[in-house]
Coordinates of C-alpha atoms in Angstrom, one line a residue:
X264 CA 111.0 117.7 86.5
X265 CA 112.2 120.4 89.3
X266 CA 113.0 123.5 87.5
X267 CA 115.3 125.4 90.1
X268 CA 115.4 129.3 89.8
X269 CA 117.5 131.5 90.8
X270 CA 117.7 135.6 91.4
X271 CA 121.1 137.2 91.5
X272 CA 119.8 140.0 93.2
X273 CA 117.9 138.5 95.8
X274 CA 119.1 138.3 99.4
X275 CA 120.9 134.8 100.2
X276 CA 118.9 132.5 102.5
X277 CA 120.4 131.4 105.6
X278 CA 120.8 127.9 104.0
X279 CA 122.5 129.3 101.2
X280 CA 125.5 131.5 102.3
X281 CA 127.7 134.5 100.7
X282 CA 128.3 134.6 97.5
X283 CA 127.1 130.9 97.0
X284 CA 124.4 129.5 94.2
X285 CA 123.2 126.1 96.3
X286 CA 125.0 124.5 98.4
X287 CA 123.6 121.9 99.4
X288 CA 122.5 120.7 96.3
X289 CA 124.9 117.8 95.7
X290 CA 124.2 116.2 99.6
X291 CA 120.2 116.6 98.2
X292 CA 121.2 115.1 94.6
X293 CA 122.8 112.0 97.0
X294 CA 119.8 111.8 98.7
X295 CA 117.6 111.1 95.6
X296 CA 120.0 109.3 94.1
X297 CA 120.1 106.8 97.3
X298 CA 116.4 106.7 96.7
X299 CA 116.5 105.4 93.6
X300 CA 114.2 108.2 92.4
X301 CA 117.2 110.6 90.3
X302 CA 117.1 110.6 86.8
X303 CA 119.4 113.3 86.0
X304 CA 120.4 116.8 86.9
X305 CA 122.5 119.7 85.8
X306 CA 123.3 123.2 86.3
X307 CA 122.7 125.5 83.6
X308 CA 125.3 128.4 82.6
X309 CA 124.6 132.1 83.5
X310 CA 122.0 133.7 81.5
X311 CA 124.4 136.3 80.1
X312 CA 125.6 133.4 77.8
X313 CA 122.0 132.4 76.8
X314 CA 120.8 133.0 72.7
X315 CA 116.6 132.9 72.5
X316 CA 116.0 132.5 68.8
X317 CA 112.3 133.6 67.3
X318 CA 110.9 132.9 64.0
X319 CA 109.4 136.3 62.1
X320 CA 108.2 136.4 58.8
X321 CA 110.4 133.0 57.6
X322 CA 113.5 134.4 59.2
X323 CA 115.4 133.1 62.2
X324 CA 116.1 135.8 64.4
X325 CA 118.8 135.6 67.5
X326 CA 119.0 137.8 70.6
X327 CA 121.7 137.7 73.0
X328 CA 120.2 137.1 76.5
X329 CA 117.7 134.6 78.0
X330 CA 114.0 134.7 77.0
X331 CA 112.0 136.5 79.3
X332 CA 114.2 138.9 80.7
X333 CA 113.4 138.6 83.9
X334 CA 114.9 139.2 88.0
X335 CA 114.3 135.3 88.2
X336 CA 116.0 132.2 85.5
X337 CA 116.3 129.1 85.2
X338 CA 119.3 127.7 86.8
X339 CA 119.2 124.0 87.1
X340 CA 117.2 121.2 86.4
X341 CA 116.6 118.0 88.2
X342 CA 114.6 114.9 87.1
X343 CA 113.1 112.6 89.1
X344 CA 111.2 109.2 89.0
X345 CA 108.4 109.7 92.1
X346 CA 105.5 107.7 92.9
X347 CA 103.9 110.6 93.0
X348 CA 103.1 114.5 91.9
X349 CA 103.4 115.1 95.8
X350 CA 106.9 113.5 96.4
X351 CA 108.3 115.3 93.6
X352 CA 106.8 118.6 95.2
X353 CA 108.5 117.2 98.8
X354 CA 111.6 117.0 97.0
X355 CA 111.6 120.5 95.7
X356 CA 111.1 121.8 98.6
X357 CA 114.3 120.7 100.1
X358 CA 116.1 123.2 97.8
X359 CA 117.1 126.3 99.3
X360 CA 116.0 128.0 96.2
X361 CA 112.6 127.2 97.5
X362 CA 113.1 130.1 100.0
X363 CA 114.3 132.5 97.7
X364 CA 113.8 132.6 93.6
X365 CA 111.4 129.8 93.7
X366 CA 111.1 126.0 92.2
X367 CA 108.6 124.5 90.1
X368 CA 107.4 120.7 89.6
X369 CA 106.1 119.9 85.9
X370 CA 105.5 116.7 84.8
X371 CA 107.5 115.6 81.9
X372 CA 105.6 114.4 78.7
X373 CA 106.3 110.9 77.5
X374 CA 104.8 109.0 74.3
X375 CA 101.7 107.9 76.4
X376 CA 101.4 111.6 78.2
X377 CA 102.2 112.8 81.2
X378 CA 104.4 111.0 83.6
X379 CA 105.7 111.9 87.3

């Protein structure tokens, strides 16, 4: 899985342009997808709209607002099918988010373990 992140406040890489979140992202999602190596992607909404939810003593507790706060969030998600750990990391680095908030490669657990 790509986690793509994102920081409001940050100043915009070239790549990414004014007032813009990724452009760019669908031409890569084509890309992948062309490949054969796409699973599935989506945006997520703005954090503002997030709930994190914690257990304490029995009782389900809700706070508006993403969990951690943070300058940086999770703002998409991309999954991929790569032969390998450093394909998938060659593919996140074609995000512009790369340059700015940052993207991280996981593995995503299946019934046998982990699987790229």
């Amino acid at each position: 899985m790509i986690m793509i992140y994102g920081n409001p406040d940050a100043p915009a890489h070239p790549a990414l342009g004014p007032g813009t979140a990724t452009p760019g992202f669908d031409p890569l999602l084509r890309e992948i997808a062309e490949s054969g190596e796409l699973i599935d992607a989506r945006a997520l909404a703005d954090p503002v709209t997030a709930s994190t939810l914690r257990l304490h003593d029995g009782v389900l507790a809700s706070m508006a607002g993403p969990f951690p706060a943070g300058l940086e969030h999770l703002v998409a998600f991309v999954v991929v099918d790569c032969e390998s750990r450093d394909r998938a990391a060659e593919i996140a680095g074609w995000f512009p988010n790369a340059y700015t908030a940052g993207v991280e490669v996981r593995p995503v657990m299946g019934s046998s373990g982990l699987e790229m």
